[in-house]
Amino acid sequence: MPETRFASSHLDETLRRDASRSLTPEQQELLRPFGTIRTYDANTFLFRAGDESYGFHLVLEGEVAILDQSEDGELLINMLTENAFLGELGLLSGQRPFLSCRAELPTKTLELTAEALHEVINQISEIGDIIVAAFAARRESLMATASSNVTILGPEASRDVTRAREFVSRNRIPHQYLDTHQPDGAAFANRLGLDLGTLNVVMRGTEVVARPDNPGIAYALGMALDVADGTQVDLTVIGAGPGGLAAAVYGASEGLDTVVVENTAIGGQAGTSSKIENYMGFPTGISGRDLAYRGAVQSVKFGARFAAPRTARKLEVTDNGYRIVLCNGNDICTKSIVIASGVQYRRLPLEGLESFEGAGIYYAATDLEARFCKNTEAVIVGGGNSAGQAAMYLSRHAKHVHVVIRSGGLAASMSDYLLHRLENDPRITIHTQSQVTALHGTDALSAITLTTKGTDQRIDTRALFIMIGAAPFTEWLGDRVSLDNRGFIQTGEAVGGRSPYETSSPGIFAIGDVRAGSVKRVASAVGEGSVVVSAVHAHISDNT
Ligand SMILES: Cc1cc2nc3c(=O)[nH]c(=O)nc-3n(C[C@H](O)[C@H](O)[C@H](O)COP(=O)(O)OP(=O)(O)OC[C@H]3O[C@@H](n4cnc5c(N)ncnc54)[C@H](O)[C@@H]3O)c2cc1C
């Protein structure tokens, strides 16, 4: 008998309730004009995992099984009957399905295309809220139960493996990870004849993508989101961190045809923070990933579209706005642009650094990196709030945590509440006037040299976190907008902007961390992303 995995104990009551919502007969009546009646014989598939596209189905009669199919057989995730509906968040954002759906009895459904579903969500909020909450909860449940459909396979210490795991988990893709240096992983790899020493991504138990890069993984998994070449929109947002997501929520909800371009993962820097404690409304904190996820769901609900993972490479002026060229060569023609591309971490000038990145050197401290701290001391370089948060978090996982700073103290760079916690935690040592001066190890990091006022000491560690701030990546903009001497985008009156967030080019706005003079915080990026939309409206109405 297949196991029913949906009733997972990982899921809290609210999630379970939201995931299994159904529609009342009155709500079903409202839905009918948007869909088409379909009938299925017993044992036929409504859609299968990996299909190019699929629709929303409301079950009117019969019974539908939701299945996780792999070479080991199939696992029954849930059984849906009358009044229940099929679908998951990916349906709204154009992803392929992760699971298969089969009629177990002769079945009748009302099928809506993804476009029709968007119309329903926009027009009938009572139904839209139920569907969006169910879709989001179902994605959460898929993450919690780690579908066997996607397996990341390879040695734990490999940087490619770390990169791939980080990419799928930051993108909330249901997956399992198997270490090929452990019996389970080795057996799995041997069964498929795969090299134990490299990264492989396996789908549906047998389809192998060898050594993929991140866009390669996205494509293989069907999670890549694209907009057609030459797409014309009102607003293009570059970057899906908190600022970009806020601009997308406000832009799409206020009727602007909005596309968001993101090159890595929804959430930006905030997506790598294990707990944001100072964002208003979350007294016990919220993980950056959850916060961003909510924003992404909200923007998709209002009709925003995403191109991800895609990098904006070039900006050109056209007769009625701008053309943005993406890394795959596709163009977006847009009346306005909000640049919310944030900043990227700085590296340390240490010999061998690159070869240890992902294999002992990390730039974020999420649950993924925390696992690498088991049974080892962790070293964090940096004195800002992100370093402080990482120290608090990692001290629960590592044997001991060392915080390394060049200056004589943390008071000037870290919030008081964090500094106080660090100083009072016996699992954390703060090394002032110190620097990491050498890295040691062969395939992976095994130790560092710490130099304090000219004296060297060796610390055995398999986990070095570099958190020394970040710089904007704005070269791709050419001379289209004026930058300050550190590459941050200047906005406002001083450069000819007609509003506080407009750059030196009309219709191009910059918000969040990438903007010169901004406060580098989640709340300020969200605030700027929200208010910039009124200036976007003003620009569009002045120019049409
Ligand atoms: C570990 C950590 C902990 C933090 N903790 C807190 C906290 O507790 N409280 C707080 O207020 N702040 C915190 N911050 C700071 C906060 O996360 C940032 O201020 C905030 O994320 C800035 O948002 P943003 O939208 O401007 O940019 P980002 O979050 O940097 O997002 C920018 C996005 O744009 C993408 N991008 C860049 N260039 C391109 C391109 N050319 N094409 C497509 N996409 C592109 C990037 O990949 C990224 O996803 C923390 C930061 C870190 C790193």
Coordinates of C-alpha atoms and ligand atoms in Angstrom, one line a residue:
M1 CA 0.0 0.0 0.0
P2 CA 1.4 3.4 -0.8
E3 CA 2.0 5.7 2.1
T4 CA -0.1 8.9 2.4
R5 CA 2.6 11.5 2.8
F6 CA 0.3 14.6 2.8
A7 CA -0.6 14.0 6.5
S8 CA 3.0 14.8 7.4
S9 CA 3.6 15.7 11.0
H10 CA 5.9 18.5 9.9
L11 CA 2.9 20.5 8.8
D12 CA 1.2 22.7 11.3
E13 CA -2.6 22.9 11.5
T14 CA -3.0 26.1 9.6
L15 CA -0.8 24.8 6.7
R16 CA -2.7 21.5 6.6
R17 CA -6.1 23.3 6.7
D18 CA -5.1 25.8 4.0
A19 CA -3.6 23.1 1.8
S20 CA -6.9 21.1 1.8
R21 CA -9.3 23.9 1.3
S22 CA -12.3 23.3 -1.1
L23 CA -14.9 25.4 -2.8
T24 CA -18.5 25.7 -1.7
P25 CA -21.3 25.1 -4.4
E26 CA -21.9 28.9 -4.6
Q27 CA -18.2 29.5 -5.2
Q28 CA -18.1 26.8 -7.8
E29 CA -21.0 28.5 -9.7
L30 CA -18.9 31.7 -9.8
L31 CA -16.0 29.8 -11.3
R32 CA -17.9 27.9 -14.0
P33 CA -17.9 30.7 -16.7
F34 CA -14.0 30.7 -16.5
G35 CA -13.5 27.0 -17.3
T36 CA -14.3 24.0 -19.5
I37 CA -15.8 20.7 -18.3
R38 CA -13.5 17.8 -18.8
T39 CA -14.1 14.0 -18.3
Y40 CA -11.5 11.4 -17.6
D41 CA -11.8 7.6 -17.5
A42 CA -10.5 5.8 -14.5
N43 CA -6.7 5.3 -14.6
T44 CA -6.0 8.2 -17.0
F45 CA -3.8 11.1 -16.1
L46 CA -5.0 14.7 -15.9
F47 CA -1.3 15.7 -16.0
R48 CA 2.1 14.2 -15.2
A49 CA 5.1 15.6 -13.3
G50 CA 7.2 17.6 -15.7
D51 CA 4.5 18.3 -18.3
E52 CA 5.1 21.5 -20.3
S53 CA 1.9 23.0 -19.0
Y54 CA -1.2 22.1 -17.0
G55 CA -4.4 23.6 -15.8
F56 CA -6.3 24.2 -12.6
H57 CA -8.9 21.5 -12.0
L58 CA -11.9 21.6 -9.7
V59 CA -13.1 18.1 -9.1
L60 CA -16.9 17.9 -9.8
E61 CA -17.3 14.1 -9.7
G62 CA -15.1 11.1 -9.1
E63 CA -11.7 10.8 -7.4
V64 CA -8.2 12.0 -8.3
A65 CA -4.9 10.7 -6.8
I66 CA -1.9 13.1 -6.5
L67 CA 1.2 11.0 -6.9
D68 CA 4.9 11.3 -6.5
Q69 CA 6.2 8.9 -9.0
S70 CA 9.8 7.6 -9.1
E71 CA 11.6 4.5 -10.2
D72 CA 10.8 3.0 -6.8
G73 CA 7.1 3.2 -7.5
E74 CA 4.6 5.8 -6.7
L75 CA 3.7 7.5 -3.4
L76 CA 0.2 8.7 -2.8
I77 CA 0.4 12.2 -1.6
N78 CA -3.3 12.9 -1.4
M79 CA -6.7 11.8 -2.8
L80 CA -9.1 14.5 -3.9
T81 CA -12.8 14.1 -4.3
E82 CA -15.7 16.4 -5.1
N83 CA -15.3 20.2 -4.3
A84 CA -11.6 19.9 -3.9
F85 CA -9.2 21.5 -6.4
L86 CA -5.8 20.6 -7.9
G87 CA -2.9 22.9 -8.3
E88 CA 0.1 24.4 -6.6
L89 CA 2.0 27.7 -6.6
G90 CA 3.9 26.9 -9.8
L91 CA 0.7 27.0 -11.7
L92 CA 0.5 30.7 -11.1
S93 CA 4.1 31.4 -12.0
G94 CA 4.3 29.1 -15.1
Q95 CA 6.3 26.3 -13.6
R96 CA 5.9 22.7 -14.6
P97 CA 4.1 20.4 -12.1
F98 CA 6.2 18.4 -9.6
L99 CA 3.6 15.8 -9.1
S100 CA 1.3 13.7 -11.3
C101 CA -2.5 13.6 -11.0
R102 CA -4.5 10.5 -12.1
A103 CA -8.3 9.9 -12.1
E104 CA -8.9 6.8 -10.0
L105 CA -12.6 6.6 -10.9
P106 CA -14.5 8.1 -13.8
T107 CA -14.0 11.8 -13.1
K108 CA -15.4 15.1 -14.2
T109 CA -13.6 18.4 -13.6
L110 CA -13.9 22.0 -14.4
E111 CA -10.5 23.0 -16.0
L112 CA -9.2 26.6 -16.0
T113 CA -6.1 27.6 -17.9
A114 CA -3.5 29.5 -15.9
E115 CA -4.6 32.7 -17.6
A116 CA -8.2 32.1 -16.6
L117 CA -7.1 31.4 -13.1
H118 CA -5.3 34.7 -12.9
E119 CA -8.5 36.4 -14.0
V120 CA -10.5 34.7 -11.3
I121 CA -7.9 35.7 -8.7
N122 CA -8.1 39.3 -9.8
Q123 CA -11.9 39.4 -10.1
I124 CA -13.2 37.3 -7.3
S125 CA -11.1 37.9 -4.2
E126 CA -13.1 35.5 -2.0
I127 CA -12.1 32.6 -4.3
G128 CA -8.7 34.0 -5.1
D129 CA -7.7 34.1 -1.4
I130 CA -8.7 30.5 -0.9
I131 CA -6.8 29.3 -4.0
V132 CA -3.7 31.3 -3.3
A133 CA -3.5 30.2 0.4
A134 CA -4.0 26.6 -0.7
F135 CA -1.3 26.8 -3.4
A136 CA 1.2 28.4 -1.0
A137 CA 0.5 25.9 1.7
R138 CA 0.9 23.0 -0.8
R139 CA 4.3 24.3 -1.8
E140 CA 5.3 24.5 1.8
S141 CA 4.2 20.9 2.4
L142 CA 6.2 19.8 -0.7
M143 CA 9.2 21.5 0.8
A144 CA 8.7 19.9 4.2
T145 CA 8.4 16.4 2.8
A146 CA 11.2 16.7 0.3
S147 CA 9.8 15.1 -2.8
S148 CA 11.9 12.2 -4.2
N149 CA 11.3 13.7 -7.7
V150 CA 14.4 15.8 -7.5
T151 CA 17.6 14.4 -6.0
I152 CA 20.8 16.4 -5.7
L153 CA 23.6 13.8 -5.7
G154 CA 27.3 14.3 -4.9
P155 CA 29.9 14.6 -2.2
E156 CA 28.9 17.0 0.6
A157 CA 32.2 18.8 0.5
S158 CA 31.9 19.7 -3.2
R159 CA 31.4 23.3 -4.0
D160 CA 29.1 22.4 -7.0
V161 CA 27.0 20.4 -4.7
T162 CA 26.8 23.2 -2.1
R163 CA 25.9 25.7 -4.9
A164 CA 23.2 23.4 -6.3
R165 CA 21.7 22.7 -2.8
E166 CA 21.7 26.4 -2.0
F167 CA 20.1 27.2 -5.4
V168 CA 17.2 24.7 -5.0
S169 CA 16.5 25.5 -1.4
R170 CA 16.7 29.3 -1.9
N171 CA 14.2 28.7 -4.7
R172 CA 12.0 26.5 -2.5
I173 CA 12.2 23.5 -4.9
P174 CA 11.1 20.3 -3.3
H175 CA 14.1 18.0 -3.3
Q176 CA 16.2 15.4 -1.4
Y177 CA 20.0 15.5 -1.1
L178 CA 22.1 12.3 -1.0
D179 CA 25.8 12.4 -0.2
T180 CA 27.7 10.0 -2.5
H181 CA 30.2 9.4 0.3
Q182 CA 27.4 7.8 2.4
P183 CA 26.0 4.4 1.7
D184 CA 22.5 5.6 0.6
G185 CA 24.0 8.1 -1.9
A186 CA 26.6 5.7 -3.2
A187 CA 24.0 3.0 -3.8
F188 CA 21.8 5.5 -5.6
A189 CA 24.7 6.7 -7.8
N190 CA 26.0 3.2 -8.5
R191 CA 22.5 2.1 -9.6
L192 CA 22.5 4.8 -12.2
G193 CA 26.2 4.3 -13.1
L194 CA 27.1 7.8 -12.0
D195 CA 30.5 9.2 -10.9
L196 CA 30.6 9.4 -7.0
G197 CA 32.8 12.5 -7.1
T198 CA 30.7 15.0 -9.0
L199 CA 27.3 16.7 -8.9
N200 CA 24.4 15.1 -10.6
V201 CA 20.8 16.2 -10.4
V202 CA 18.4 13.3 -10.9
M203 CA 14.7 13.8 -11.7
R204 CA 12.0 11.3 -11.4
G205 CA 14.5 8.7 -10.2
T206 CA 16.2 8.2 -13.6
E207 CA 16.7 11.4 -15.6
V208 CA 20.2 12.7 -15.0
V209 CA 21.6 16.1 -15.6
A210 CA 25.4 15.9 -15.1
R211 CA 27.2 18.9 -13.5
P212 CA 24.6 21.5 -14.3
D213 CA 25.0 25.2 -13.6
N214 CA 22.1 27.0 -11.9
P215 CA 20.2 28.0 -15.1
G216 CA 20.7 24.4 -16.2
I217 CA 19.1 23.1 -13.0
A218 CA 16.3 25.5 -13.4
Y219 CA 15.6 24.4 -16.9
A220 CA 15.9 20.7 -16.1
L221 CA 13.5 21.1 -13.2
G222 CA 11.0 23.1 -15.3
M223 CA 11.3 25.9 -12.7
A224 CA 12.8 28.5 -15.1
L225 CA 10.5 31.4 -15.7
D226 CA 10.7 33.3 -18.9
V227 CA 8.9 36.1 -20.7
A228 CA 8.7 36.0 -24.5
D229 CA 11.3 37.8 -26.5
G230 CA 10.0 41.4 -27.2
T231 CA 7.5 41.4 -24.4
Q232 CA 6.1 44.9 -23.8
V233 CA 5.4 45.9 -20.3
D234 CA 4.7 49.0 -18.2
L235 CA 7.3 48.2 -15.5
T236 CA 10.3 46.0 -15.3
V237 CA 11.8 45.5 -11.9
I238 CA 15.4 44.3 -11.8
G239 CA 16.0 42.1 -8.7
A240 CA 13.6 40.2 -6.5
G241 CA 15.0 41.1 -3.1
P242 CA 12.6 42.8 -0.6
G243 CA 12.7 46.1 -2.5
G244 CA 12.0 44.6 -5.9
L245 CA 9.2 42.4 -4.5
A246 CA 7.6 45.3 -2.9
A247 CA 7.7 47.3 -6.2
A248 CA 6.2 44.2 -7.9
V249 CA 3.4 43.9 -5.4
Y250 CA 2.5 47.6 -5.6
G251 CA 3.0 47.8 -9.4
A252 CA 0.9 44.7 -10.2
S253 CA -1.8 45.5 -7.7
E254 CA -2.1 49.0 -9.1
G255 CA -2.7 47.7 -12.6
L256 CA 0.8 48.0 -14.1
D257 CA 1.8 45.1 -16.4
T258 CA 4.9 44.2 -14.4
V259 CA 7.8 41.8 -15.0
V260 CA 10.5 41.0 -12.4
V261 CA 14.0 39.9 -13.6
E262 CA 16.0 37.9 -11.0
N263 CA 19.3 36.2 -11.6
T264 CA 19.6 34.0 -8.5
A265 CA 16.7 33.4 -6.1
I266 CA 13.7 35.3 -4.9
G267 CA 14.5 37.1 -1.7
G268 CA 17.9 38.6 -2.5
Q269 CA 20.2 39.1 0.5
A270 CA 17.2 38.8 2.8
G271 CA 16.6 35.3 1.5
T272 CA 19.9 34.3 3.1
S273 CA 19.1 35.7 6.6
S274 CA 17.9 33.0 9.0
K275 CA 16.0 35.5 11.1
I276 CA 15.0 39.1 10.6
E277 CA 14.1 40.4 14.0
N278 CA 13.6 44.1 13.3
Y279 CA 10.9 44.0 10.6
M280 CA 7.8 45.6 11.9
G281 CA 4.9 43.2 12.6
F282 CA 6.9 40.1 13.4
P283 CA 7.7 40.3 17.1
T284 CA 9.4 36.9 17.2
G285 CA 11.2 37.5 13.9
I286 CA 10.8 35.9 10.5
S287 CA 13.2 34.2 8.2
G288 CA 14.1 36.3 5.2
R289 CA 13.2 33.5 2.9
D290 CA 9.6 33.3 4.4
L291 CA 9.2 37.0 4.2
A292 CA 10.3 37.1 0.5
Y293 CA 8.2 34.1 -0.3
R294 CA 5.1 35.8 1.0
G295 CA 5.9 38.8 -1.1
A296 CA 6.5 36.7 -4.2
V297 CA 3.2 34.9 -3.7
Q298 CA 1.5 38.2 -3.2
S299 CA 3.0 39.7 -6.4
V300 CA 2.1 36.6 -8.5
K301 CA -1.4 36.8 -7.1
F302 CA -1.7 40.3 -8.5
G303 CA -0.4 39.2 -11.9
A304 CA 3.3 40.1 -11.8
R305 CA 5.5 37.8 -14.0
F306 CA 9.0 36.7 -13.4
A307 CA 12.0 36.0 -15.6
A308 CA 14.3 33.9 -13.4
P309 CA 17.0 32.9 -13.2
R310 CA 17.8 35.6 -15.7
T311 CA 20.4 38.4 -15.5
A312 CA 19.7 41.9 -17.0
R313 CA 22.7 42.5 -19.1
K314 CA 22.1 45.6 -21.1
L315 CA 20.0 48.7 -21.2
E316 CA 19.1 50.6 -24.4
V317 CA 16.8 53.6 -25.1
T318 CA 13.9 53.2 -27.5
D319 CA 11.3 55.6 -28.9
N320 CA 8.8 55.0 -26.1
G321 CA 10.9 53.8 -23.2
Y322 CA 13.7 51.3 -22.7
R323 CA 14.8 47.9 -23.9
I324 CA 16.4 45.5 -21.4
V325 CA 18.5 42.7 -22.8
L326 CA 18.6 39.5 -20.7
C327 CA 21.4 37.0 -20.5
N328 CA 19.6 34.5 -22.9
G329 CA 19.3 37.3 -25.5
N330 CA 15.6 38.0 -25.0
D331 CA 14.5 41.6 -24.9
I332 CA 11.9 43.2 -22.6
C333 CA 10.5 46.6 -23.9
T334 CA 9.4 48.6 -21.0
K335 CA 8.0 52.0 -20.3
S336 CA 9.7 52.3 -16.9
I337 CA 12.3 50.4 -14.8
V338 CA 12.9 50.0 -11.1
I339 CA 16.4 48.9 -10.4
A340 CA 16.4 47.0 -7.1
S341 CA 19.6 44.9 -7.7
G342 CA 21.0 45.3 -4.2
V343 CA 24.5 44.5 -3.4
Q344 CA 26.7 41.4 -3.6
Y345 CA 29.1 40.2 -0.9
R346 CA 32.7 41.2 -0.8
R347 CA 35.5 38.6 -0.9
L348 CA 38.7 38.5 1.1
P349 CA 42.0 38.8 -0.7
L350 CA 43.3 35.4 0.4
E351 CA 45.2 32.8 -1.6
G352 CA 43.1 29.8 -2.5
L353 CA 39.8 31.5 -1.6
E354 CA 38.0 30.7 -4.7
S355 CA 38.8 27.0 -4.6
F356 CA 37.3 26.7 -1.1
E357 CA 34.1 28.7 -1.8
G358 CA 31.2 26.3 -1.2
A359 CA 33.7 23.8 0.3
G360 CA 34.4 25.5 3.6
I361 CA 34.0 29.2 2.8
Y362 CA 30.5 30.6 2.9
Y363 CA 28.8 34.0 2.6
A364 CA 25.5 33.2 4.2
A365 CA 24.5 31.4 7.4
T366 CA 21.2 29.6 6.6
D367 CA 20.2 26.1 7.8
L368 CA 22.2 24.7 4.8
E369 CA 25.5 26.1 5.9
A370 CA 24.7 25.4 9.6
R371 CA 24.8 21.7 8.8
F372 CA 28.5 22.1 7.7
C373 CA 29.3 23.4 11.2
K374 CA 28.5 20.2 13.0
N375 CA 31.5 19.0 15.0
T376 CA 33.7 21.9 13.9
E377 CA 34.5 25.3 15.1
A378 CA 33.1 28.1 12.9
V379 CA 34.9 31.4 12.1
I380 CA 33.0 34.5 11.1
V381 CA 34.9 37.5 9.6
G382 CA 33.0 40.7 10.0
G383 CA 31.5 43.0 12.6
G384 CA 28.1 44.1 11.2
N385 CA 24.6 42.9 12.0
S386 CA 24.7 40.0 9.5
A387 CA 27.9 38.7 11.2
G388 CA 26.3 39.1 14.6
Q389 CA 23.2 37.2 13.5
A390 CA 25.2 34.5 11.9
A391 CA 27.3 34.1 15.1
M392 CA 24.1 33.7 17.3
Y393 CA 22.6 31.2 14.9
L394 CA 25.7 29.1 14.2
S395 CA 26.6 28.9 17.9
R396 CA 23.7 26.5 18.2
H397 CA 25.3 24.2 15.6
A398 CA 29.1 24.6 15.8
K399 CA 31.5 23.4 18.6
H400 CA 32.5 27.1 19.1
V401 CA 32.2 30.3 17.1
H402 CA 35.0 32.8 16.5
V403 CA 34.1 36.3 15.4
V404 CA 37.0 38.1 13.8
I405 CA 37.2 41.8 13.3
R406 CA 40.0 44.2 12.3
S407 CA 38.9 47.1 14.6
G408 CA 39.1 47.2 18.4
G409 CA 35.4 46.5 19.0
L410 CA 32.0 45.9 17.7
A411 CA 30.1 48.8 19.2
A412 CA 30.4 51.0 16.2
S413 CA 29.2 48.4 13.6
M414 CA 26.7 46.2 15.4
S415 CA 23.3 46.8 16.9
D416 CA 23.4 47.0 20.7
Y417 CA 21.0 44.1 21.3
L418 CA 23.2 41.7 19.1
L419 CA 26.5 42.8 20.6
H420 CA 25.1 42.2 24.1
R421 CA 24.0 38.7 23.2
L422 CA 27.4 37.9 21.6
E423 CA 29.4 39.2 24.5
N424 CA 27.3 37.1 26.9
D425 CA 27.4 33.8 25.0
P426 CA 30.1 31.4 26.2
R427 CA 30.0 29.6 22.9
I428 CA 31.3 32.7 21.1
T429 CA 34.7 34.4 21.2
I430 CA 35.3 37.8 19.7
H431 CA 38.8 38.4 18.3
T432 CA 39.4 42.1 17.9
Q433 CA 42.4 43.6 16.0
S434 CA 42.6 40.3 14.1
Q435 CA 42.6 39.1 10.6
V436 CA 42.4 35.8 8.8
T437 CA 45.7 35.6 6.9
A438 CA 45.9 32.1 5.4
L439 CA 43.6 29.2 4.4
H440 CA 44.6 25.6 4.7
G441 CA 43.2 22.4 3.2
T442 CA 43.3 20.3 0.1
D443 CA 39.9 19.6 -1.4
A444 CA 38.1 21.5 1.3
L445 CA 39.0 24.0 4.0
S446 CA 40.5 22.4 7.1
A447 CA 42.1 25.3 9.0
I448 CA 42.8 29.0 8.9
T449 CA 45.6 31.2 10.3
L450 CA 44.4 34.0 12.5
T451 CA 46.8 36.9 13.1
T452 CA 46.2 39.1 16.1
K453 CA 48.5 42.1 16.6
G454 CA 51.3 40.2 14.7
T455 CA 50.8 36.9 16.4
D456 CA 49.6 33.9 14.4
Q457 CA 47.4 31.1 15.7
R458 CA 45.9 28.2 13.7
I459 CA 42.3 27.4 14.1
D460 CA 41.0 24.0 12.8
T461 CA 37.8 24.8 11.0
R462 CA 35.7 23.5 8.2
A463 CA 33.5 26.6 8.1
L464 CA 34.7 30.1 7.5
F465 CA 32.0 32.7 7.0
I466 CA 33.0 36.0 5.2
M467 CA 30.6 38.8 6.1
I468 CA 32.4 42.0 5.4
G469 CA 29.8 43.9 3.5
A470 CA 28.9 44.1 -0.1
A471 CA 29.2 46.2 -3.2
P472 CA 26.6 47.0 -5.9
F473 CA 27.0 45.4 -9.3
T474 CA 26.0 48.2 -11.7
E475 CA 28.5 48.0 -14.6
W476 CA 25.8 46.6 -16.9
L477 CA 24.0 50.0 -16.8
G478 CA 26.9 51.6 -18.7
D479 CA 26.6 55.4 -18.5
R480 CA 22.8 55.4 -18.7
V481 CA 22.4 56.4 -15.0
S482 CA 24.8 58.4 -12.8
L483 CA 26.7 56.4 -10.1
D484 CA 28.6 57.6 -7.1
N485 CA 32.3 56.7 -6.8
R486 CA 31.5 53.3 -5.2
G487 CA 29.1 52.3 -8.0
F488 CA 25.8 53.0 -6.1
I489 CA 23.1 54.6 -8.2
Q490 CA 22.4 58.3 -7.5
T491 CA 18.8 59.5 -7.5
G492 CA 16.7 62.6 -6.8
E493 CA 17.0 66.2 -7.6
A494 CA 20.8 66.4 -7.5
V495 CA 21.0 64.2 -10.6
G496 CA 17.9 65.6 -12.3
G497 CA 15.5 63.0 -11.0
R498 CA 11.9 64.4 -10.7
S499 CA 11.2 62.4 -7.5
P500 CA 13.5 61.0 -4.7
Y501 CA 14.0 57.6 -6.4
E502 CA 14.3 58.7 -10.1
T503 CA 17.8 58.4 -11.5
S504 CA 19.4 60.8 -14.0
S505 CA 17.4 59.0 -16.8
P506 CA 13.6 59.7 -16.8
G507 CA 11.6 56.6 -16.1
I508 CA 14.5 54.7 -14.5
F509 CA 14.2 54.5 -10.7
A510 CA 16.5 52.9 -8.2
I511 CA 15.5 51.7 -4.7
G512 CA 16.9 49.7 -1.8
D513 CA 20.6 48.8 -1.2
V514 CA 21.7 49.7 -4.7
R515 CA 20.6 53.3 -4.2
A516 CA 23.3 55.8 -3.1
G517 CA 22.5 57.0 0.4
S518 CA 19.8 54.4 1.2
V519 CA 19.5 52.8 4.6
K520 CA 20.6 49.2 4.0
R521 CA 17.7 47.5 5.7
V522 CA 14.8 45.2 4.7
A523 CA 12.2 47.8 5.9
S524 CA 13.7 50.6 3.9
A525 CA 14.0 48.6 0.7
V526 CA 10.4 47.5 1.1
G527 CA 9.3 51.1 1.8
E528 CA 11.1 52.5 -1.2
G529 CA 9.8 49.7 -3.4
S530 CA 6.3 50.5 -2.3
V531 CA 6.4 54.3 -2.7
V532 CA 8.4 54.4 -6.0
V533 CA 5.3 53.0 -7.8
S534 CA 3.5 56.3 -7.6
A535 CA 6.4 58.0 -9.4
V536 CA 6.3 55.2 -12.0
H537 CA 2.6 55.9 -12.6
A538 CA 3.3 59.6 -13.0
H539 CA 6.1 59.0 -15.5
I540 CA 3.9 56.6 -17.6
S541 CA 1.0 59.0 -17.7
D542 CA 3.2 61.9 -18.6
N543 CA 4.6 59.9 -21.5
T544 CA 1.5 58.3 -23.1
Ligands
LIG1 C1 22.8 37.6 6.2 C2 22.1 38.9 6.2 C3 21.2 39.3 7.2 C4 20.5 40.5 7.2 N1 19.7 40.8 8.2 C5 18.9 41.9 8.2 C6 18.0 42.2 9.3 O1 17.9 41.5 10.2 N2 17.3 43.3 9.2 C7 17.4 44.2 8.1 O2 16.6 45.2 8.1 N3 18.2 43.9 7.1 C8 19.0 42.8 7.1 N4 19.9 42.6 6.1 C9 20.0 43.5 5.0 C10 18.9 43.3 4.0 O3 18.8 42.0 3.6 C11 19.1 44.2 2.8 O4 19.1 45.6 3.2 C12 17.9 44.0 1.8 O5 17.8 42.7 1.4 C13 18.1 44.9 0.6 O6 17.1 44.6 -0.3 P1 17.2 45.0 -1.9 O7 15.8 44.6 -2.5 O8 17.6 46.4 -2.0 O9 18.4 44.1 -2.5 P2 18.8 42.6 -2.4 O10 18.2 41.9 -1.2 O11 20.3 42.6 -2.4 O12 18.2 41.9 -3.7 C14 18.7 42.2 -5.0 C15 18.4 41.1 -5.9 O13 18.7 41.5 -7.2 C16 19.4 40.4 -8.0 N5 20.2 41.0 -9.1 C17 21.3 41.8 -9.0 N6 21.7 42.2 -10.2 C18 20.8 41.7 -11.1 C19 20.7 41.7 -12.5 N7 21.5 42.4 -13.3 N8 19.7 41.0 -13.1 C20 18.8 40.3 -12.4 N9 18.9 40.2 -11.0 C21 19.8 40.9 -10.4 C22 20.2 39.8 -6.9 O14 20.6 38.5 -7.2 C23 19.3 39.8 -5.7 O15 18.5 38.7 -5.6 C24 20.7 41.4 6.1 C25 21.5 41.0 5.0 C26 22.2 39.8 5.0 C27 23.1 39.5 3.9

